[in-house]
PDB file of C-alpha atoms and ligand atoms in Angstrom:
ATOM      1  CA  UNK A  21      12.873 -34.479  40.040  1.00 97.00           C
ATOM      2  CA  UNK A  22      10.546 -33.203  42.770  1.00 98.00           C
ATOM      3  CA  UNK A  23       8.197 -30.472  41.578  1.00 98.00           C
ATOM      4  CA  UNK A  24       6.895 -27.531  43.591  1.00 98.00           C
ATOM      5  CA  UNK A  25       4.615 -24.623  42.726  1.00 98.00           C
ATOM      6  CA  UNK A  26       5.960 -21.081  43.000  1.00 98.00           C
ATOM      7  CA  UNK A  27       2.762 -19.108  43.467  1.00 98.00           C
ATOM      8  CA  UNK A  28       0.306 -18.053  46.176  1.00 98.00           C
ATOM      9  CA  UNK A  29      -2.636 -17.735  43.792  1.00 97.00           C
ATOM     10  CA  UNK A  30      -5.282 -20.134  45.113  1.00 97.00           C
ATOM     11  CA  UNK A  31      -7.188 -20.296  41.806  1.00 97.00           C
ATOM     12  CA  UNK A  32      -3.970 -21.282  40.028  1.00 97.00           C
ATOM     13  CA  UNK A  33      -2.833 -23.668  42.767  1.00 98.00           C
ATOM     14  CA  UNK A  34      -6.014 -25.646  43.336  1.00 98.00           C
ATOM     15  CA  UNK A  35      -6.162 -27.586  40.009  1.00 98.00           C
ATOM     16  CA  UNK A  36      -2.402 -28.159  39.955  1.00 98.00           C
ATOM     17  CA  UNK A  37      -2.238 -29.458  43.550  1.00 98.00           C
ATOM     18  CA  UNK A  38      -5.251 -31.674  42.767  1.00 98.00           C
ATOM     19  CA  UNK A  39      -3.114 -33.613  40.255  1.00 98.00           C
ATOM     20  CA  UNK A  40      -1.018 -34.943  43.138  1.00 98.00           C
ATOM     21  CA  UNK A  41       2.142 -34.342  41.085  1.00 98.00           C
ATOM     22  CA  UNK A  42       3.457 -31.350  43.052  1.00 98.00           C
ATOM     23  CA  UNK A  43       5.045 -31.905  46.453  1.00 98.00           C
ATOM     24  CA  UNK A  44       4.419 -28.461  47.808  1.00 98.00           C
ATOM     25  CA  UNK A  45       4.435 -24.710  47.398  1.00 98.00           C
ATOM     26  CA  UNK A  46       7.105 -22.017  47.688  1.00 98.00           C
ATOM     27  CA  UNK A  47       6.346 -18.399  48.544  1.00 98.00           C
ATOM     28  CA  UNK A  48       8.228 -15.172  49.060  1.00 97.00           C
ATOM     29  CA  UNK A  49       7.134 -11.551  49.627  1.00 98.00           C
ATOM     30  CA  UNK A  50       7.046 -10.868  45.870  1.00 97.00           C
ATOM     31  CA  UNK A  51       4.854 -13.898  45.229  1.00 97.00           C
ATOM     32  CA  UNK A  52       2.532 -12.911  48.090  1.00 98.00           C
ATOM     33  CA  UNK A  53       2.257  -9.351  46.763  1.00 97.00           C
ATOM     34  CA  UNK A  54       1.473 -10.590  43.235  1.00 95.00           C
ATOM     35  CA  UNK A  55      -1.380 -12.696  44.660  1.00 95.00           C
ATOM     36  CA  UNK A  56      -2.665 -10.009  47.022  1.00 96.00           C
ATOM     37  CA  UNK A  57      -1.833 -12.011  50.171  1.00 97.00           C
ATOM     38  CA  UNK A  58      -0.852  -9.869  53.190  1.00 97.00           C
ATOM     39  CA  UNK A  59       1.664 -11.107  55.763  1.00 97.00           C
ATOM     40  CA  UNK A  60      -1.048 -11.459  58.419  1.00 97.00           C
ATOM     41  CA  UNK A  61      -2.914 -13.749  56.015  1.00 98.00           C
ATOM     42  CA  UNK A  62       0.031 -16.152  55.622  1.00 98.00           C
ATOM     43  CA  UNK A  63      -1.146 -18.539  58.402  1.00 98.00           C
ATOM     44  CA  UNK A  64      -4.509 -18.926  56.615  1.00 98.00           C
ATOM     45  CA  UNK A  65      -2.760 -19.457  53.278  1.00 98.00           C
ATOM     46  CA  UNK A  66      -0.477 -22.117  54.779  1.00 98.00           C
ATOM     47  CA  UNK A  67      -3.441 -23.961  56.318  1.00 98.00           C
ATOM     48  CA  UNK A  68      -5.322 -23.794  52.980  1.00 98.00           C
ATOM     49  CA  UNK A  69      -2.312 -25.170  51.100  1.00 98.00           C
ATOM     50  CA  UNK A  70      -2.045 -28.225  53.360  1.00 98.00           C
ATOM     51  CA  UNK A  71      -5.786 -28.910  53.052  1.00 98.00           C
ATOM     52  CA  UNK A  72      -5.464 -28.725  49.260  1.00 98.00           C
ATOM     53  CA  UNK A  73      -2.642 -31.222  48.924  1.00 97.00           C
ATOM     54  CA  UNK A  74       0.658 -29.490  49.590  1.00 98.00           C
ATOM     55  CA  UNK A  75       3.044 -31.758  51.493  1.00 98.00           C
ATOM     56  CA  UNK A  76       5.474 -28.954  52.304  1.00 98.00           C
ATOM     57  CA  UNK A  77       5.144 -25.168  52.266  1.00 98.00           C
ATOM     58  CA  UNK A  78       8.141 -22.851  52.097  1.00 98.00           C
ATOM     59  CA  UNK A  79       7.602 -19.486  53.811  1.00 98.00           C
ATOM     60  CA  UNK A  80      10.180 -16.715  53.635  1.00 98.00           C
ATOM     61  CA  UNK A  81      11.416 -14.520  56.461  1.00 98.00           C
ATOM     62  CA  UNK A  82      11.005 -10.772  56.043  1.00 98.00           C
ATOM     63  CA  UNK A  83      13.471  -9.378  58.573  1.00 98.00           C
ATOM     64  CA  UNK A  84      17.137  -8.397  58.103  1.00 97.00           C
ATOM     65  CA  UNK A  85      19.273  -9.042  61.185  1.00 98.00           C
ATOM     66  CA  UNK A  86      20.390 -12.550  62.112  1.00 98.00           C
ATOM     67  CA  UNK A  87      18.615 -12.276  65.482  1.00 98.00           C
ATOM     68  CA  UNK A  88      15.336 -11.173  63.903  1.00 98.00           C
ATOM     69  CA  UNK A  89      15.504 -13.779  61.123  1.00 98.00           C
ATOM     70  CA  UNK A  90      16.183 -16.511  63.680  1.00 98.00           C
ATOM     71  CA  UNK A  91      13.190 -15.483  65.799  1.00 98.00           C
ATOM     72  CA  UNK A  92      10.967 -15.141  62.726  1.00 98.00           C
ATOM     73  CA  UNK A  93      12.120 -18.556  61.488  1.00 98.00           C
ATOM     74  CA  UNK A  94      10.977 -20.180  64.710  1.00 98.00           C
ATOM     75  CA  UNK A  95       7.607 -18.394  64.446  1.00 98.00           C
ATOM     76  CA  UNK A  96       7.117 -19.573  60.857  1.00 98.00           C
ATOM     77  CA  UNK A  97       8.074 -23.128  61.729  1.00 98.00           C
ATOM     78  CA  UNK A  98       5.551 -22.941  64.573  1.00 97.00           C
ATOM     79  CA  UNK A  99       2.760 -22.589  61.997  1.00 98.00           C
ATOM     80  CA  UNK A 100       3.089 -26.256  61.021  1.00 98.00           C
ATOM     81  CA  UNK A 101       5.805 -28.948  61.181  1.00 97.00           C
ATOM     82  CA  UNK A 102       5.645 -29.163  57.372  1.00 98.00           C
ATOM     83  CA  UNK A 103       6.774 -25.538  56.947  1.00 98.00           C
ATOM     84  CA  UNK A 104      10.312 -24.981  55.660  1.00 98.00           C
ATOM     85  CA  UNK A 105      11.814 -21.577  56.459  1.00 98.00           C
ATOM     86  CA  UNK A 106      13.161 -19.641  53.464  1.00 98.00           C
ATOM     87  CA  UNK A 107      15.959 -17.179  54.200  1.00 98.00           C
ATOM     88  CA  UNK A 108      17.722 -14.904  51.681  1.00 98.00           C
ATOM     89  CA  UNK A 109      21.422 -15.658  51.107  1.00 98.00           C
ATOM     90  CA  UNK A 110      22.754 -12.572  52.870  1.00 98.00           C
ATOM     91  CA  UNK A 111      25.490 -12.739  55.503  1.00 98.00           C
ATOM     92  CA  UNK A 112      22.878 -12.119  58.218  1.00 98.00           C
ATOM     93  CA  UNK A 113      20.552 -14.664  56.654  1.00 98.00           C
ATOM     94  CA  UNK A 114      23.216 -17.360  56.494  1.00 98.00           C
ATOM     95  CA  UNK A 115      24.135 -16.660  60.116  1.00 98.00           C
ATOM     96  CA  UNK A 116      20.492 -17.185  61.097  1.00 98.00           C
ATOM     97  CA  UNK A 117      20.309 -20.371  58.989  1.00 98.00           C
ATOM     98  CA  UNK A 118      23.255 -21.813  60.914  1.00 98.00           C
ATOM     99  CA  UNK A 119      21.413 -21.180  64.186  1.00 98.00           C
ATOM    100  CA  UNK A 120      18.087 -22.501  62.889  1.00 98.00           C
ATOM    101  CA  UNK A 121      19.821 -25.634  61.571  1.00 98.00           C
ATOM    102  CA  UNK A 122      21.386 -26.197  64.987  1.00 98.00           C
ATOM    103  CA  UNK A 123      17.885 -25.941  66.474  1.00 98.00           C
ATOM    104  CA  UNK A 124      16.546 -28.546  64.033  1.00 98.00           C
ATOM    105  CA  UNK A 125      14.552 -26.134  61.853  1.00 98.00           C
ATOM    106  CA  UNK A 126      14.658 -27.049  58.144  1.00 98.00           C
ATOM    107  CA  UNK A 127      15.683 -24.120  55.970  1.00 98.00           C
ATOM    108  CA  UNK A 128      16.022 -23.099  52.353  1.00 98.00           C
ATOM    109  CA  UNK A 129      18.590 -20.466  51.416  1.00 98.00           C
ATOM    110  CA  UNK A 130      16.987 -18.411  48.662  1.00 98.00           C
ATOM    111  CA  UNK A 131      17.955 -15.789  46.067  1.00 98.00           C
ATOM    112  CA  UNK A 132      21.108 -17.783  45.307  1.00 98.00           C
ATOM    113  CA  UNK A 133      22.880 -16.473  42.207  1.00 98.00           C
ATOM    114  CA  UNK A 134      26.427 -17.789  42.591  1.00 97.00           C
ATOM    115  CA  UNK A 135      28.002 -21.192  43.414  1.00 97.00           C
ATOM    116  CA  UNK A 136      29.956 -19.574  46.254  1.00 97.00           C
ATOM    117  CA  UNK A 137      26.606 -19.061  48.026  1.00 98.00           C
ATOM    118  CA  UNK A 138      25.920 -22.800  47.685  1.00 98.00           C
ATOM    119  CA  UNK A 139      29.141 -23.495  49.607  1.00 98.00           C
ATOM    120  CA  UNK A 140      28.061 -21.097  52.363  1.00 98.00           C
ATOM    121  CA  UNK A 141      24.533 -22.544  52.529  1.00 98.00           C
ATOM    122  CA  UNK A 142      25.892 -26.072  52.940  1.00 98.00           C
ATOM    123  CA  UNK A 143      28.213 -24.824  55.667  1.00 98.00           C
ATOM    124  CA  UNK A 144      25.185 -23.266  57.378  1.00 98.00           C
ATOM    125  CA  UNK A 145      23.457 -26.656  57.361  1.00 98.00           C
ATOM    126  CA  UNK A 146      20.642 -25.549  55.033  1.00 98.00           C
ATOM    127  CA  UNK A 147      18.299 -28.268  53.804  1.00 98.00           C
ATOM    128  CA  UNK A 148      17.972 -26.562  50.421  1.00 98.00           C
ATOM    129  CA  UNK A 149      19.277 -23.793  48.214  1.00 98.00           C
ATOM    130  CA  UNK A 150      17.091 -22.029  45.673  1.00 98.00           C
ATOM    131  CA  UNK A 151      19.142 -20.769  42.722  1.00 98.00           C
ATOM    132  CA  UNK A 152      17.345 -18.114  40.659  1.00 98.00           C
ATOM    133  CA  UNK A 153      17.942 -19.610  37.223  1.00 98.00           C
ATOM    134  CA  UNK A 154      16.033 -17.073  35.132  1.00 98.00           C
ATOM    135  CA  UNK A 155      17.507 -14.069  36.880  1.00 98.00           C
ATOM    136  CA  UNK A 156      21.088 -15.387  36.550  1.00 98.00           C
ATOM    137  CA  UNK A 157      20.532 -15.937  32.803  1.00 97.00           C
ATOM    138  CA  UNK A 158      18.871 -12.543  32.375  1.00 97.00           C
ATOM    139  CA  UNK A 159      21.891 -10.928  34.069  1.00 97.00           C
ATOM    140  CA  UNK A 160      23.993 -12.216  31.151  1.00 97.00           C
ATOM    141  CA  UNK A 161      25.528 -15.250  32.860  1.00 97.00           C
ATOM    142  CA  UNK A 162      25.043 -18.908  31.934  1.00 97.00           C
ATOM    143  CA  UNK A 163      22.307 -19.812  34.408  1.00 97.00           C
ATOM    144  CA  UNK A 164      22.100 -23.510  33.593  1.00 97.00           C
ATOM    145  CA  UNK A 165      25.868 -23.875  33.916  1.00 97.00           C
ATOM    146  CA  UNK A 166      25.820 -22.032  37.263  1.00 97.00           C
ATOM    147  CA  UNK A 167      23.093 -24.337  38.589  1.00 97.00           C
ATOM    148  CA  UNK A 168      24.964 -27.422  37.367  1.00 97.00           C
ATOM    149  CA  UNK A 169      28.046 -26.155  39.219  1.00 97.00           C
ATOM    150  CA  UNK A 170      25.989 -25.664  42.391  1.00 97.00           C
ATOM    151  CA  UNK A 171      24.684 -29.239  42.120  1.00 97.00           C
ATOM    152  CA  UNK A 172      28.304 -30.453  41.924  1.00 96.00           C
ATOM    153  CA  UNK A 173      29.328 -28.220  44.841  1.00 96.00           C
ATOM    154  CA  UNK A 174      26.592 -29.763  46.993  1.00 97.00           C
ATOM    155  CA  UNK A 175      27.276 -33.393  46.043  1.00 96.00           C
ATOM    156  CA  UNK A 176      28.024 -35.348  49.206  1.00 94.00           C
ATOM    157  CA  UNK A 177      26.432 -32.714  51.473  1.00 97.00           C
ATOM    158  CA  UNK A 178      22.942 -32.818  52.970  1.00 97.00           C
ATOM    159  CA  UNK A 179      21.945 -29.606  51.142  1.00 98.00           C
ATOM    160  CA  UNK A 180      19.777 -30.096  48.046  1.00 97.00           C
ATOM    161  CA  UNK A 181      19.022 -27.867  45.081  1.00 98.00           C
ATOM    162  CA  UNK A 182      15.479 -26.574  44.464  1.00 98.00           C
ATOM    163  CA  UNK A 183      15.722 -24.356  41.399  1.00 98.00           C
ATOM    164  CA  UNK A 184      13.526 -21.241  41.273  1.00 98.00           C
ATOM    165  CA  UNK A 185      12.914 -18.508  38.706  1.00 98.00           C
ATOM    166  CA  UNK A 186      12.407 -21.192  36.061  1.00 98.00           C
ATOM    167  CA  UNK A 187      11.161 -19.724  32.786  1.00 98.00           C
ATOM    168  CA  UNK A 188      10.136 -22.748  30.677  1.00 98.00           C
ATOM    169  CA  UNK A 189       9.300 -26.441  30.623  1.00 98.00           C
ATOM    170  CA  UNK A 190      12.396 -26.973  28.486  1.00 97.00           C
ATOM    171  CA  UNK A 191      14.584 -25.442  31.229  1.00 97.00           C
ATOM    172  CA  UNK A 192      12.956 -27.869  33.682  1.00 97.00           C
ATOM    173  CA  UNK A 193      14.068 -30.800  31.527  1.00 97.00           C
ATOM    174  CA  UNK A 194      17.610 -29.412  31.316  1.00 96.00           C
ATOM    175  CA  UNK A 195      17.711 -28.952  35.096  1.00 97.00           C
ATOM    176  CA  UNK A 196      16.590 -32.537  35.700  1.00 96.00           C
ATOM    177  CA  UNK A 197      19.217 -33.743  33.221  1.00 95.00           C
ATOM    178  CA  UNK A 198      21.885 -31.715  35.022  1.00 93.00           C
ATOM    179  CA  UNK A 199      21.043 -33.328  38.376  1.00 92.00           C
ATOM    180  CA  UNK A 200      18.920 -30.707  40.143  1.00 96.00           C
ATOM    181  CA  UNK A 201      16.780 -32.592  42.682  1.00 96.00           C
ATOM    182  CA  UNK A 202      13.831 -30.208  42.562  1.00 98.00           C
ATOM    183  CA  UNK A 203      12.340 -27.195  40.825  1.00 98.00           C
ATOM    184  CA  UNK A 204       9.641 -24.741  41.782  1.00 98.00           C
ATOM    185  CA  UNK A 205       7.526 -23.601  38.867  1.00 98.00           C
ATOM    186  CA  UNK A 206       5.138 -20.766  38.129  1.00 98.00           C
ATOM    187  CA  UNK A 207       1.620 -21.870  37.218  1.00 98.00           C
ATOM    188  CA  UNK A 208       2.358 -21.142  33.560  1.00 98.00           C
ATOM    189  CA  UNK A 209       5.498 -23.306  33.448  1.00 98.00           C
ATOM    190  CA  UNK A 210       3.784 -26.069  35.438  1.00 98.00           C
ATOM    191  CA  UNK A 211       0.897 -26.138  32.946  1.00 98.00           C
ATOM    192  CA  UNK A 212       3.370 -26.099  30.040  1.00 98.00           C
ATOM    193  CA  UNK A 213       4.852 -29.393  31.308  1.00 98.00           C
ATOM    194  CA  UNK A 214       1.581 -31.143  30.442  1.00 98.00           C
ATOM    195  CA  UNK A 215       1.477 -29.873  26.845  1.00 98.00           C
ATOM    196  CA  UNK A 216       2.347 -32.432  24.132  1.00 98.00           C
ATOM    197  CA  UNK A 217       0.255 -32.241  20.914  1.00 98.00           C
ATOM    198  CA  UNK A 218       1.413 -35.678  19.769  1.00 98.00           C
ATOM    199  CA  UNK A 219      -0.068 -37.201  22.933  1.00 98.00           C
ATOM    200  CA  UNK A 220      -3.329 -35.328  22.265  1.00 98.00           C
ATOM    201  CA  UNK A 221      -3.356 -36.693  18.705  1.00 98.00           C
ATOM    202  CA  UNK A 222      -2.739 -40.245  19.936  1.00 98.00           C
ATOM    203  CA  UNK A 223      -5.531 -39.962  22.528  1.00 97.00           C
ATOM    204  CA  UNK A 224      -7.908 -38.671  19.820  1.00 97.00           C
ATOM    205  CA  UNK A 225      -7.069 -41.749  17.736  1.00 96.00           C
ATOM    206  CA  UNK A 226      -7.759 -44.029  20.705  1.00 95.00           C
ATOM    207  CA  UNK A 227     -11.160 -42.364  21.164  1.00 94.00           C
ATOM    208  CA  UNK A 228     -12.061 -42.591  17.473  1.00 94.00           C
ATOM    209  CA  UNK A 229     -11.703 -46.374  17.367  1.00 93.00           C
ATOM    210  CA  UNK A 230     -13.664 -47.027  20.602  1.00 91.00           C
ATOM    211  CA  UNK A 231     -17.136 -47.290  18.947  1.00 89.00           C
ATOM    212  CA  UNK A 232     -15.881 -50.252  16.908  1.00 92.00           C
ATOM    213  CA  UNK A 233     -14.739 -52.073  20.063  1.00 92.00           C
ATOM    214  CA  UNK A 234     -18.118 -52.633  21.719  1.00 86.00           C
ATOM    215  CA  UNK A 235     -18.778 -52.669  25.484  1.00 78.00           C
ATOM    216  CA  UNK A 236     -16.277 -51.421  28.089  1.00 82.00           C
ATOM    217  CA  UNK A 237     -13.774 -53.800  29.676  1.00 83.00           C
ATOM    218  CA  UNK A 238     -15.511 -55.265  32.727  1.00 77.00           C
ATOM    219  CA  UNK A 239     -18.984 -54.379  31.418  1.00 65.00           C
TER     220      UNK A 239
HETATM  221  C1  E4P B 320      11.456 -17.813  44.282  1.00 93.62           C
HETATM  222  O1  E4P B 320      10.933 -18.776  44.811  1.00 93.62           O
HETATM  223  C2  E4P B 320      10.956 -17.222  43.040  1.00 93.62           C
HETATM  224  O2  E4P B 320      11.131 -18.098  41.970  1.00 93.62           O
HETATM  225  C3  E4P B 320      11.519 -15.864  42.823  1.00 93.62           C
HETATM  226  O3  E4P B 320      10.438 -14.948  42.964  1.00 93.62           O
HETATM  227  C4  E4P B 320      12.218 -15.628  41.535  1.00 93.62           C
HETATM  228  O4  E4P B 320      11.343 -15.749  40.481  1.00 93.62           O
HETATM  229  P1  E4P B 320      11.216 -14.576  39.448  1.00 93.62           P
HETATM  230  O5  E4P B 320      12.575 -14.358  38.835  1.00 93.62           O
HETATM  231  O6  E4P B 320      10.215 -15.083  38.453  1.00 93.62           O
HETATM  232  O7  E4P B 320      10.726 -13.382  40.218  1.00 93.62           O
END
């Protein structure tokens, strides 16, 4: 499973990107607002993310009509060839995604809550969909089952599933088991993936016996 970080907080991103385990970063207006990043600061943020190890950055459009989203998508893509354009799964958004796909711009259809939207995104030629797992579950539906259905819907298409709104490390494991190709994680969930007390206990044991083993391997 490919892992992405779902935050625009530089202090949170820097140590996680430094691990080399996260392929890139996803943003949206809510994430920018939470991190105090204004829209006119997005180009600087994108440049900073690539310098600090992101291989791809997903930037979301903020306009509503298909014409405006299409134009904005081209502007965002113009920031860097590694930018993927995120577009909400509205009728206007999907119309713009079809046009951007035809122009060779990679896109992610976001705020996906229903498998029917996965069908539409694939028809629009989207590179990715982003199902909102946590929000689907919190709305009283079976979020994991909905995502698994989307993965099946997209099998054999060129549209992949990058799950967002992920609430726990355990959900990440379930998603990988169910065939989701990628997930984007908050800093908290990303850090939770590294937590395993039994590994810590084993490493402590390794350290305890080192003094009895003499010099290091290789001197
Ligand atoms: C999209 O990339 C985000 O995950 C989106 O903000 C949904 O996450 P949330 O439900 O935690 O807000």
